[in-house]
XYZ file of C-alpha atoms in Angstrom:
707
model
C -5.515 -95.801 25.388
C -2.869 -96.619 28.002
C -1.865 -93.874 30.485
C 1.025 -94.020 32.964
C -1.246 -93.974 35.999
C -2.827 -96.330 38.494
C -6.047 -96.086 40.463
C -4.275 -95.577 43.776
C -2.469 -92.506 42.443
C -5.639 -91.196 40.831
C -7.327 -91.111 44.253
C -4.100 -90.214 46.044
C -4.114 -93.140 48.508
C -1.498 -95.759 49.440
C -1.794 -99.460 48.587
C -2.784 -100.336 52.166
C -5.668 -97.843 52.253
C -8.820 -99.246 53.819
C -12.311 -98.625 52.515
C -12.905 -95.642 54.810
C -9.760 -93.885 53.539
C -10.750 -94.616 49.957
C -14.233 -93.157 50.498
C -12.810 -90.045 52.145
C -10.190 -89.570 49.401
C -12.809 -89.849 46.692
C -15.053 -87.245 48.303
C -12.114 -84.884 48.815
C -10.978 -85.212 45.221
C -14.448 -84.416 43.946
C -14.516 -81.248 46.032
C -11.090 -80.145 44.792
C -11.938 -78.432 41.532
C -9.196 -78.035 38.918
C -7.706 -74.708 37.825
C -10.177 -72.005 36.894
C -10.815 -71.953 33.174
C -11.634 -75.603 32.491
C -14.830 -76.341 30.608
C -17.644 -78.516 31.938
C -16.347 -81.192 29.581
C -12.933 -81.192 31.259
C -14.347 -81.130 34.798
C -16.717 -84.006 33.977
C -13.910 -86.011 32.356
C -11.859 -85.703 35.553
C -14.808 -86.674 37.766
C -15.552 -89.700 35.603
C -11.946 -90.916 35.875
C -12.054 -90.478 39.669
C -15.248 -92.530 39.761
C -13.696 -95.328 37.674
C -10.819 -95.571 40.152
C -13.185 -95.402 43.134
C -15.487 -98.099 41.771
C -12.559 -100.495 41.316
C -10.952 -99.892 44.730
C -14.099 -99.713 46.923
C -15.118 -103.265 46.017
C -12.862 -105.890 47.646
C -13.124 -108.401 44.832
C -12.375 -105.965 42.033
C -9.600 -104.386 44.120
C -7.844 -107.742 44.676
C -8.083 -108.529 41.003
C -6.648 -105.109 40.134
C -3.803 -105.419 42.639
C -2.854 -108.856 41.349
C -2.553 -107.429 37.865
C -0.166 -104.791 39.166
C 2.211 -106.765 41.381
C 3.462 -110.310 41.666
C 3.758 -110.062 45.456
C 0.935 -108.591 47.473
C 3.311 -108.106 50.391
C 5.175 -105.247 48.634
C 4.637 -102.094 50.677
C 3.861 -98.727 49.226
C 5.973 -99.171 46.125
C 3.606 -97.516 43.695
C 5.513 -94.253 43.843
C 8.658 -95.946 42.619
C 6.966 -98.099 40.005
C 4.394 -95.621 38.765
C 6.322 -94.894 35.577
C 6.011 -98.565 34.619
C 2.379 -98.999 35.648
C -0.359 -98.045 33.210
C -4.092 -97.916 33.196
C -6.369 -98.235 30.222
C -8.859 -95.410 29.752
C -11.434 -94.504 27.149
C -10.783 -91.527 24.866
C -13.333 -89.343 26.618
C -11.270 -89.578 29.827
C -8.035 -88.207 28.303
C -8.603 -84.621 29.406
C -9.466 -85.814 32.921
C -6.293 -87.941 32.995
C -4.152 -84.960 31.936
C -5.670 -82.795 34.678
C -4.919 -85.466 37.286
C -1.361 -85.932 35.980
C -0.892 -82.162 36.279
C -2.163 -82.279 39.874
C 0.327 -85.081 40.591
C 3.233 -83.036 39.192
C 3.903 -85.133 36.072
C 4.243 -82.009 33.922
C 6.494 -83.478 31.252
C 4.160 -86.456 30.839
C 1.235 -84.068 30.421
C 3.065 -82.302 27.606
C 4.105 -85.564 25.964
C 0.497 -86.798 25.850
C -1.005 -83.460 24.798
C 1.510 -82.487 22.107
C 0.181 -84.717 19.255
C -3.240 -83.082 19.586
C -1.853 -79.555 19.973
C 0.268 -79.952 16.856
C -2.666 -81.214 14.776
C -6.152 -80.268 15.837
C -7.598 -82.878 13.475
C -6.449 -85.591 15.898
C -9.144 -84.420 18.305
C -11.694 -86.219 16.153
C -10.278 -89.466 17.581
C -11.411 -88.396 21.045
C -15.076 -87.677 20.297
C -17.726 -87.968 17.620
C -19.497 -84.871 18.886
C -18.317 -81.884 16.832
C -19.506 -79.455 19.496
C -17.120 -80.994 22.028
C -14.055 -80.426 19.850
C -13.641 -76.779 20.858
C -14.016 -77.574 24.565
C -11.434 -80.358 24.378
C -9.101 -78.069 22.444
C -9.278 -75.297 25.039
C -8.863 -77.739 27.937
C -5.796 -79.299 26.304
C -4.234 -75.863 25.746
C -4.922 -74.807 29.340
C -3.428 -78.003 30.761
C -0.311 -77.701 28.580
C 0.108 -74.012 29.499
C -0.167 -74.800 33.211
C 2.396 -77.585 32.826
C 4.803 -75.226 31.048
C 4.360 -72.672 33.841
C 5.191 -75.199 36.549
C 8.286 -76.358 34.664
C 9.322 -72.712 34.269
C 8.986 -72.148 38.022
C 11.110 -75.202 38.732
C 13.861 -74.017 36.400
C 13.638 -70.479 37.792
C 14.207 -71.807 41.316
C 17.146 -73.861 40.029
C 18.594 -70.668 38.468
C 18.282 -72.155 34.979
C 16.817 -68.953 33.640
C 17.091 -69.632 29.923
C 15.167 -72.908 30.241
C 12.602 -71.162 32.411
C 12.195 -68.479 29.767
C 11.808 -71.118 27.049
C 8.951 -72.800 28.926
C 7.274 -69.457 29.567
C 7.583 -68.500 25.924
C 6.002 -71.773 24.790
C 3.059 -71.248 27.125
C 2.654 -67.679 25.915
C 2.777 -68.758 22.270
C 0.019 -71.322 22.837
C -2.281 -68.715 24.339
C -1.358 -66.043 21.851
C -2.008 -68.078 18.720
C -5.512 -69.004 19.902
C -6.187 -65.725 21.739
C -7.350 -67.565 24.856
C -7.287 -66.928 28.618
C -6.256 -63.254 28.480
C -5.589 -62.783 32.242
C -3.289 -65.807 32.270
C -1.601 -64.599 29.110
C -0.941 -61.213 30.738
C 0.616 -62.858 33.801
C 2.904 -64.967 31.629
C 3.995 -61.902 29.678
C 4.893 -60.152 32.932
C 6.836 -63.194 34.117
C 8.738 -63.237 30.837
C 9.675 -59.613 31.433
C 10.795 -60.254 35.005
C 12.898 -63.157 33.836
C 14.777 -61.288 31.102
C 17.433 -59.635 33.313
C 18.189 -62.987 34.936
C 18.388 -64.701 31.566
C 20.733 -62.009 30.253
C 23.066 -62.501 33.207
C 23.013 -66.270 32.809
C 23.823 -66.093 29.102
C 26.677 -63.626 29.633
C 28.279 -65.457 32.566
C 28.369 -69.020 31.268
C 31.765 -70.668 31.563
C 31.584 -72.259 28.131
C 31.171 -69.101 26.108
C 29.057 -69.502 22.984
C 28.680 -66.725 20.429
C 24.968 -67.393 19.977
C 24.391 -67.025 23.730
C 26.026 -63.612 23.805
C 24.082 -62.458 20.764
C 20.862 -63.623 22.380
C 21.720 -61.780 25.604
C 22.419 -58.558 23.732
C 19.180 -58.890 21.766
C 17.230 -59.364 24.995
C 18.908 -56.317 26.487
C 18.043 -54.297 23.398
C 14.423 -55.431 23.705
C 14.314 -54.136 27.281
C 15.844 -50.833 26.247
C 13.389 -50.442 23.384
C 10.388 -51.061 25.626
C 11.689 -48.723 28.317
C 12.670 -46.052 25.813
C 16.327 -45.840 26.785
C 18.643 -46.029 29.775
C 17.418 -42.929 31.595
C 13.735 -43.333 30.744
C 11.257 -43.206 33.620
C 9.132 -45.857 31.897
C 9.065 -49.256 33.604
C 8.827 -52.384 31.475
C 7.630 -55.878 32.450
C 10.925 -56.540 34.229
C 9.564 -54.445 37.090
C 12.865 -52.596 37.476
C 12.560 -48.962 38.456
C 15.006 -46.406 37.087
C 17.558 -46.861 39.858
C 17.436 -50.671 39.726
C 17.766 -50.676 35.953
C 20.820 -48.418 36.067
C 22.361 -50.781 38.594
C 21.559 -53.690 36.310
C 23.327 -51.943 33.421
C 26.336 -51.430 35.683
C 26.213 -55.070 36.717
C 26.259 -56.545 33.226
C 28.858 -54.167 31.787
C 31.706 -56.183 33.289
C 30.558 -59.205 31.250
C 30.515 -57.315 27.943
C 33.558 -56.662 25.779
C 34.511 -53.129 24.829
C 33.346 -53.767 21.268
C 29.984 -55.126 22.428
C 29.472 -52.103 24.655
C 30.443 -49.702 21.901
C 27.906 -51.184 19.472
C 25.165 -51.313 22.105
C 25.593 -47.838 23.551
C 26.303 -46.117 20.225
C 22.873 -47.247 19.118
C 21.314 -46.058 22.391
C 23.021 -42.672 22.169
C 20.983 -41.899 19.046
C 17.739 -41.633 21.079
C 19.478 -39.323 22.309
C 20.835 -40.579 25.635
C 23.607 -38.717 27.501
C 24.327 -41.784 29.642
C 24.691 -43.979 26.549
C 26.943 -41.394 24.907
C 29.121 -41.400 28.022
C 29.308 -45.207 28.040
C 30.138 -45.141 24.331
C 33.020 -42.815 25.111
C 34.271 -45.259 27.757
C 34.108 -48.168 25.308
C 35.851 -46.259 22.515
C 38.527 -45.049 24.901
C 39.149 -48.561 26.216
C 39.382 -49.997 22.702
C 41.441 -47.107 21.406
C 44.035 -47.543 24.125
C 44.210 -51.349 24.319
C 43.949 -51.933 20.562
C 46.260 -48.991 19.793
C 43.625 -47.254 17.671
C 43.734 -43.492 18.304
C 40.840 -42.989 15.881
C 38.584 -44.591 18.488
C 39.922 -42.179 21.087
C 38.910 -39.347 18.759
C 35.436 -40.870 18.649
C 35.415 -41.040 22.458
C 36.446 -37.410 22.635
C 33.704 -36.415 20.208
C 31.071 -38.096 22.369
C 32.385 -36.325 25.441
C 32.366 -32.946 23.708
C 28.700 -33.405 22.839
C 28.009 -33.967 26.543
C 29.508 -30.729 27.828
C 26.105 -29.045 27.752
C 24.785 -31.792 30.066
C 27.620 -32.455 32.479
C 31.195 -31.632 33.425
C 33.229 -34.179 31.438
C 36.263 -31.974 30.859
C 38.568 -34.270 32.820
C 37.722 -37.168 30.520
C 38.210 -34.867 27.518
C 41.597 -33.912 28.900
C 42.599 -37.577 29.087
C 41.493 -38.149 25.487
C 43.488 -35.135 24.326
C 46.524 -36.426 26.210
C 46.260 -39.818 24.477
C 46.054 -38.005 21.149
C 49.214 -36.062 21.966
C 47.286 -32.785 22.156
C 48.908 -31.481 25.324
C 47.741 -27.893 24.993
C 44.152 -29.014 24.632
C 44.613 -31.511 27.471
C 45.693 -28.731 29.817
C 42.909 -26.451 28.630
C 40.218 -29.086 29.229
C 41.749 -29.742 32.624
C 41.408 -26.059 33.445
C 37.665 -26.265 32.741
C 37.044 -29.259 34.997
C 35.379 -28.902 38.383
C 36.441 -32.339 39.633
C 38.138 -30.800 42.651
C 39.493 -33.972 44.288
C 41.005 -35.308 41.079
C 42.444 -31.919 40.120
C 43.958 -31.487 43.580
C 45.737 -34.841 43.258
C 46.975 -33.985 39.773
C 48.270 -30.644 41.057
C 49.995 -32.361 43.964
C 51.881 -34.744 41.685
C 52.765 -31.900 39.316
C 54.031 -29.645 42.116
C 57.582 -29.506 40.749
C 56.568 -29.109 37.117
C 55.692 -25.948 35.176
C 52.443 -27.608 34.041
C 50.027 -30.327 35.112
C 51.077 -32.968 32.581
C 53.008 -35.181 35.054
C 49.987 -35.493 37.321
C 47.611 -35.940 34.412
C 49.715 -38.793 33.038
C 49.823 -40.571 36.388
C 46.128 -39.996 36.919
C 45.346 -41.319 33.425
C 47.214 -44.573 33.991
C 45.496 -45.140 37.325
C 42.117 -44.137 35.954
C 42.390 -46.540 33.034
C 43.531 -49.378 35.289
C 41.013 -48.768 38.071
C 37.926 -47.226 36.500
C 37.907 -48.060 32.801
C 39.428 -51.480 32.138
C 37.535 -53.339 34.918
C 34.272 -52.376 33.221
C 35.037 -54.539 30.179
C 35.326 -58.277 29.779
C 38.925 -59.335 29.253
C 40.557 -55.972 30.033
C 40.916 -56.077 33.819
C 44.585 -57.078 33.710
C 45.637 -55.069 30.657
C 48.669 -52.817 31.153
C 47.770 -49.122 31.264
C 51.293 -47.849 30.598
C 51.308 -44.629 28.587
C 54.905 -45.317 27.659
C 53.936 -48.573 25.942
C 50.991 -46.872 24.264
C 52.996 -44.011 22.786
C 55.830 -46.373 21.799
C 53.508 -48.315 19.521
C 54.302 -47.687 15.857
C 50.627 -47.592 14.837
C 49.944 -44.929 17.439
C 52.943 -42.864 16.358
C 51.993 -43.041 12.687
C 48.401 -42.081 13.361
C 49.265 -39.181 15.643
C 51.702 -37.883 13.063
C 49.006 -38.109 10.392
C 46.652 -35.880 12.390
C 49.272 -33.334 13.400
C 48.320 -30.547 13.789
C 45.382 -31.971 15.755
C 42.091 -32.136 13.939
C 39.010 -30.588 15.484
C 36.420 -33.300 14.855
C 33.093 -32.984 13.172
C 31.214 -33.473 16.424
C 33.008 -30.825 18.425
C 30.560 -28.304 19.765
C 32.027 -24.988 18.699
C 30.358 -22.842 21.321
C 31.060 -20.882 24.444
C 30.676 -23.829 26.783
C 33.304 -25.834 24.922
C 35.966 -23.354 23.793
C 38.402 -24.637 21.217
C 42.090 -24.786 21.901
C 44.993 -23.635 19.851
C 45.897 -26.042 17.106
C 49.614 -26.423 17.417
C 52.375 -28.926 17.485
C 52.545 -30.871 20.689
C 55.355 -31.193 23.126
C 57.172 -34.244 24.290
C 55.541 -36.101 27.168
C 56.130 -39.281 29.105
C 54.921 -38.916 32.622
C 54.238 -42.447 33.754
C 53.014 -43.765 37.071
C 55.964 -46.118 37.045
C 58.311 -43.148 37.171
C 56.904 -41.736 40.420
C 57.326 -42.896 44.014
C 54.973 -45.669 45.033
C 53.479 -43.486 47.740
C 52.359 -40.930 45.162
C 51.062 -43.681 42.939
C 48.932 -45.079 45.753
C 47.704 -41.650 46.783
C 45.988 -41.261 43.426
C 42.958 -43.110 44.791
C 43.035 -42.025 48.436
C 39.914 -39.861 48.615
C 36.432 -41.319 48.479
C 33.471 -40.286 46.393
C 31.111 -41.629 49.003
C 27.901 -41.055 47.111
C 29.202 -41.582 43.583
C 30.850 -45.019 43.487
C 31.279 -45.965 39.865
C 32.703 -49.465 40.097
C 30.118 -51.926 41.391
C 31.553 -55.303 42.329
C 30.216 -58.597 43.643
C 26.713 -57.651 42.595
C 23.774 -59.982 42.746
C 20.322 -60.177 41.267
C 17.840 -60.947 44.031
C 14.179 -61.746 43.577
C 11.984 -59.677 45.902
C 8.655 -61.222 46.872
C 6.092 -58.439 47.054
C 2.315 -58.352 47.432
C 1.779 -58.716 43.700
C 4.897 -60.874 43.261
C 6.728 -58.179 41.345
C 10.468 -58.633 40.904
C 13.262 -56.108 41.056
C 17.013 -56.428 40.808
C 18.870 -55.404 43.922
C 22.589 -54.874 43.492
C 24.750 -55.181 46.564
C 27.778 -52.903 46.432
C 31.021 -54.117 47.890
C 32.810 -50.847 48.481
C 36.223 -50.587 46.929
C 39.023 -48.702 48.681
C 38.494 -44.969 48.914
C 39.112 -43.331 45.600
C 38.721 -40.038 43.799
C 38.689 -41.361 40.266
C 35.825 -40.356 38.020
C 33.467 -42.987 36.644
C 30.040 -43.804 35.208
C 28.399 -43.629 38.615
C 29.422 -40.007 38.928
C 27.975 -39.229 35.513
C 24.668 -40.940 36.256
C 24.310 -39.261 39.634
C 24.915 -35.863 38.085
C 22.680 -36.604 35.093
C 19.659 -37.984 36.938
C 19.768 -36.412 40.386
C 19.201 -32.709 40.925
C 22.012 -32.007 43.359
C 23.826 -28.806 42.431
C 27.547 -28.507 41.953
C 29.865 -25.841 43.272
C 30.712 -23.534 40.449
C 34.394 -23.022 41.127
C 37.141 -23.558 38.571
C 39.903 -25.789 39.801
C 42.971 -24.920 37.802
C 44.185 -22.000 35.777
C 44.465 -22.125 32.031
C 47.993 -22.877 30.929
C 49.796 -20.880 28.297
C 49.848 -22.418 24.791
C 53.234 -23.575 23.629
C 54.566 -24.227 20.130
C 57.075 -27.040 20.373
C 58.248 -29.706 17.952
C 56.274 -32.979 17.813
C 57.336 -35.166 20.735
C 56.886 -38.487 18.988
C 59.438 -37.819 16.220
C 62.719 -37.576 18.155
C 63.888 -39.320 21.394
C 65.125 -37.175 24.279
C 66.600 -37.657 27.720
C 64.149 -38.780 30.410
C 65.323 -37.116 33.632
C 62.893 -38.762 36.024
C 64.190 -42.283 35.429
C 67.658 -41.555 34.094
C 67.284 -43.700 30.986
C 67.736 -43.037 27.298
C 64.556 -44.141 25.527
C 65.017 -44.964 21.886
C 61.300 -44.951 21.214
C 59.271 -41.926 20.214
C 58.217 -41.202 23.809
C 60.114 -38.884 26.126
C 59.723 -36.407 28.883
C 59.607 -32.691 28.365
C 63.296 -32.565 29.143
C 63.724 -28.973 28.127
C 60.815 -27.859 30.286
C 61.976 -29.793 33.324
C 65.745 -29.338 33.140
C 65.796 -25.783 31.855
C 62.942 -24.345 33.843
C 63.581 -20.553 34.017
C 64.266 -19.160 37.469
C 61.844 -16.461 38.576
C 63.413 -13.026 38.674
C 63.301 -11.252 42.063
C 60.946 -8.313 42.387
C 62.819 -5.032 42.067
C 60.696 -2.828 44.332
C 62.274 -0.209 46.642
C 61.218 -0.427 50.267
C 60.222 3.209 50.185
C 57.743 2.611 47.389
C 54.269 1.258 48.341
C 53.147 -1.925 46.621
C 49.688 -0.507 45.890
C 49.090 3.122 45.039
C 45.916 4.549 46.561
C 43.863 6.383 43.943
C 43.736 10.131 44.219
C 40.566 12.122 43.463
C 42.077 13.009 40.108
C 42.625 9.340 39.314
C 39.036 8.565 40.264
C 37.956 11.077 37.648
C 40.286 9.440 35.119
C 38.782 6.060 35.946
C 35.287 7.396 35.353
C 36.410 8.717 31.986
C 37.890 5.318 31.148
C 34.615 3.611 31.897
C 32.908 5.994 29.531
C 35.239 4.739 26.797
C 33.581 1.287 26.974
C 29.862 1.837 27.281
C 27.338 -1.034 27.404
C 26.364 -0.135 23.861
C 29.982 -0.374 22.725
C 30.411 -3.666 24.616
C 27.302 -5.086 22.974
C 28.663 -4.061 19.580
C 31.977 -5.848 20.271
C 30.338 -9.104 21.388
C 27.865 -9.020 18.504
C 30.791 -8.549 16.123
C 32.501 -11.605 17.572
C 29.396 -13.801 17.352
C 28.817 -12.741 13.746
C 32.464 -13.486 12.943
C 32.146 -16.926 14.506
C 29.099 -17.610 12.381
C 30.978 -16.564 9.246
C 34.030 -18.698 10.096
C 32.126 -21.885 10.923
C 29.292 -21.369 8.438
C 28.970 -22.786 4.920
C 31.200 -20.059 3.416
C 34.088 -20.512 5.908
C 34.817 -16.772 5.816
C 37.697 -16.106 8.227
C 38.283 -12.410 7.452
C 35.900 -11.053 10.136
C 37.752 -13.018 12.834
C 40.816 -10.795 12.524
C 38.611 -7.736 13.097
C 37.322 -8.892 16.503
C 39.830 -11.411 17.916
C 43.464 -11.282 18.906
C 45.844 -13.037 16.543
C 46.168 -16.068 18.843
C 42.435 -16.586 19.340
C 41.703 -15.901 15.666
C 44.103 -18.692 14.658
C 42.162 -21.099 16.866
C 38.862 -20.331 15.158
C 40.423 -20.396 11.713
C 41.604 -23.918 12.535
C 38.101 -24.798 13.722
C 36.585 -23.569 10.485
C 39.113 -25.488 8.402
C 38.407 -28.637 10.410
C 34.708 -28.319 9.635
C 35.436 -27.662 5.967
C 37.531 -30.869 5.744
C 34.561 -32.967 6.798
C 32.018 -30.976 4.783
C 30.288 -29.683 7.912
C 29.214 -26.263 9.139
C 27.088 -24.527 11.767
C 24.305 -21.955 11.782
C 23.731 -19.752 14.829
C 21.129 -17.553 16.476
C 22.186 -15.242 19.319
C 20.842 -12.881 21.919
C 23.137 -10.733 24.090
C 22.600 -8.983 27.400
C 25.596 -7.011 28.704
C 26.001 -7.211 32.475
C 29.147 -5.132 32.889
C 31.960 -3.523 30.888
C 35.033 -2.268 32.742
C 38.403 -0.908 31.641
C 41.413 -1.778 33.801
C 42.413 1.538 35.458
C 45.976 0.249 35.883
C 46.249 -0.608 32.198
C 43.873 1.228 29.916
C 44.520 -1.204 27.061
C 42.756 -4.019 28.924
C 39.068 -4.499 29.644
C 36.570 -7.107 30.835
C 33.058 -7.578 29.495
C 30.558 -9.869 31.202
C 27.520 -10.826 29.170
C 24.616 -13.237 29.263
C 24.590 -14.980 25.885
C 21.776 -17.098 24.471
C 23.024 -19.263 21.632
C 21.213 -21.711 19.369
C 23.407 -23.753 17.043
C 22.411 -26.172 14.297
C 25.037 -28.590 12.993
C 25.023 -29.689 9.344
C 27.143 -32.311 7.613
C 26.923 -33.173 3.939
C 23.957 -30.813 3.822
C 21.944 -32.746 6.417
C 20.969 -31.413 9.837
C 22.470 -33.447 12.704
C 20.213 -32.831 15.746
C 22.517 -34.792 18.026
C 25.254 -32.171 17.689
C 22.922 -29.186 17.717
C 22.152 -27.344 20.926
C 20.505 -24.363 22.569
C 21.789 -22.799 25.803
C 22.120 -19.633 27.855
C 25.527 -18.870 29.387
C 27.253 -16.221 31.450
C 30.498 -15.411 29.627
C 33.490 -13.248 30.508
C 35.411 -11.692 27.609
C 38.950 -10.408 28.171
C 39.768 -7.565 25.755
C 42.975 -5.907 24.660
C 43.116 -2.591 22.815
C 45.205 -2.356 19.660
C 45.191 1.160 18.274
C 41.634 2.365 18.562
C 40.099 -1.111 18.315
C 39.137 -3.521 21.099
C 39.989 -7.193 20.352
C 38.878 -10.254 22.318
C 41.878 -12.249 23.529
C 40.197 -14.753 25.891
C 36.695 -16.170 26.352
C 35.703 -17.799 29.634
C 32.398 -19.354 30.683
C 31.482 -18.438 34.266
């Protein structure tokens, strides 16, 4: 057969080589053994081909005859490198394996594969190479090894050229060859590891191509899912063949998010959240929120809110819940969730903007617009420049119709009805339209003044860098280009709080606002005092609240009367008697009555009667609404409780008020359509403060607060 080689290349010498150089080259080539794993047949085949070339070139007569057959002009200098593709040499069949090994050594990897493929595709063709049946298996293994090595070298070339998909294709072909014949296990293991290391790079390449192809994106997402499955989830400590540790993998997830659409992220992270995975649930909430706002689909915002509610036992996500409630027009719930948040910097900025308002809605609206524009939209492909105007959002007819259809607000099936996530009053919502565009630019810019130095959530200008280590392991290093100082919450904050063990300060940031029953804001236009315009859409400011804010009445206290009366010995005795009216046993009975009533109201029988025996009218209406919400979706909860009273005190200044502090252990199982839903079940121990009011001879709970 004819092979694209010549004797000079076989020995690795130039055309002008003298006899001494030819002798030395031949000896060196014999000493240079091929890759470990070749059979004696393959090694002998290579040596025999070297000897054929040496025998021709060492003899002057045979060399001249050979050179004349190659070139028309003997004066041509060192041109064999340029003409080698056109020059061939005839070899016997038994020298094919040796020729392939030499071609591999010379770097002609594609030629190796072209010559070996017919035999690899049909093993019967090997009978053309030898009549000895015993040699067939040796030839077969040598051909596979040579092809695998050629694929590996091509993969390395493509890897260096940053053509990661092609590199992965070559690696996969080499792995398939070894896997189907179960040969060369150590080499097979190395290739598998290289395939793993290459996956993150391949994913990035597929997602960042200029000419976007649907199949490329699907392939990238499938590869990412493979990595997640092997690792066991986003937060898993297990390391796959990519070599990425937990921190590097989280950075990689952050890096690729900006190349994924909101819909792609929602599908991906919803699936991951089922493991369960708090980080995936949080990212799902982000994706649903982004889609719900930009696509004007409030039902997706409800889904985002549900995911956040399920996370309250893991992390403080009340600020995000507050934003979701705001976008659903649930202003009372928005303010309540805000009151539970411990995001001190963000709350302080919201309070600053709302300084001249009776509530925190103006600041929350401004913060929401900035948060969407700065922290949420940039994390999704195609959303970076989307307008975050709340005014435009609430003016949309689809949004208005949907919000009207869920008024009064619906407590969703995934809401955790427990002490750590107290429900809010279900009422009509007031008119709002606090927009960043309606505030001075200085205030707008101040929204992102403060820096979360250790919890940056938006990673930009990131790179994947290959790190050469002792065992050539690869990790992804993401370089952060710090954005301007900001106090907006993001995924980085959630991950830091979820994975690290740093403790938070347990201090509430804002006070709970008083529930209000006002007419739905989206049904009738009102005057917008901050911008002096009449808006004919369904969005407006709380004109009544802002323009007709009641003036505080002056304190009517005579100068001769002390502000605080010092208790007399008689009053101390009265106080002691008051304390005896609310013993620890009595307090335990009250709290147990409430927990039993909650179980009745949210259980399969939806029995609301006990609520009125233990709760004030306002709080009872909240839990009646919660029970009805569960009934509408054919869901209910079962509870187990344990109570330990820490203190029970009656207010000596007002004997109809009391405070009970108790340590409550609660286990809740969530059922829907008769099936247990572990994702929305929980078990926790909380320190709870119950505010009581006395009506007649009965103590009723009017407020529940987690400490």
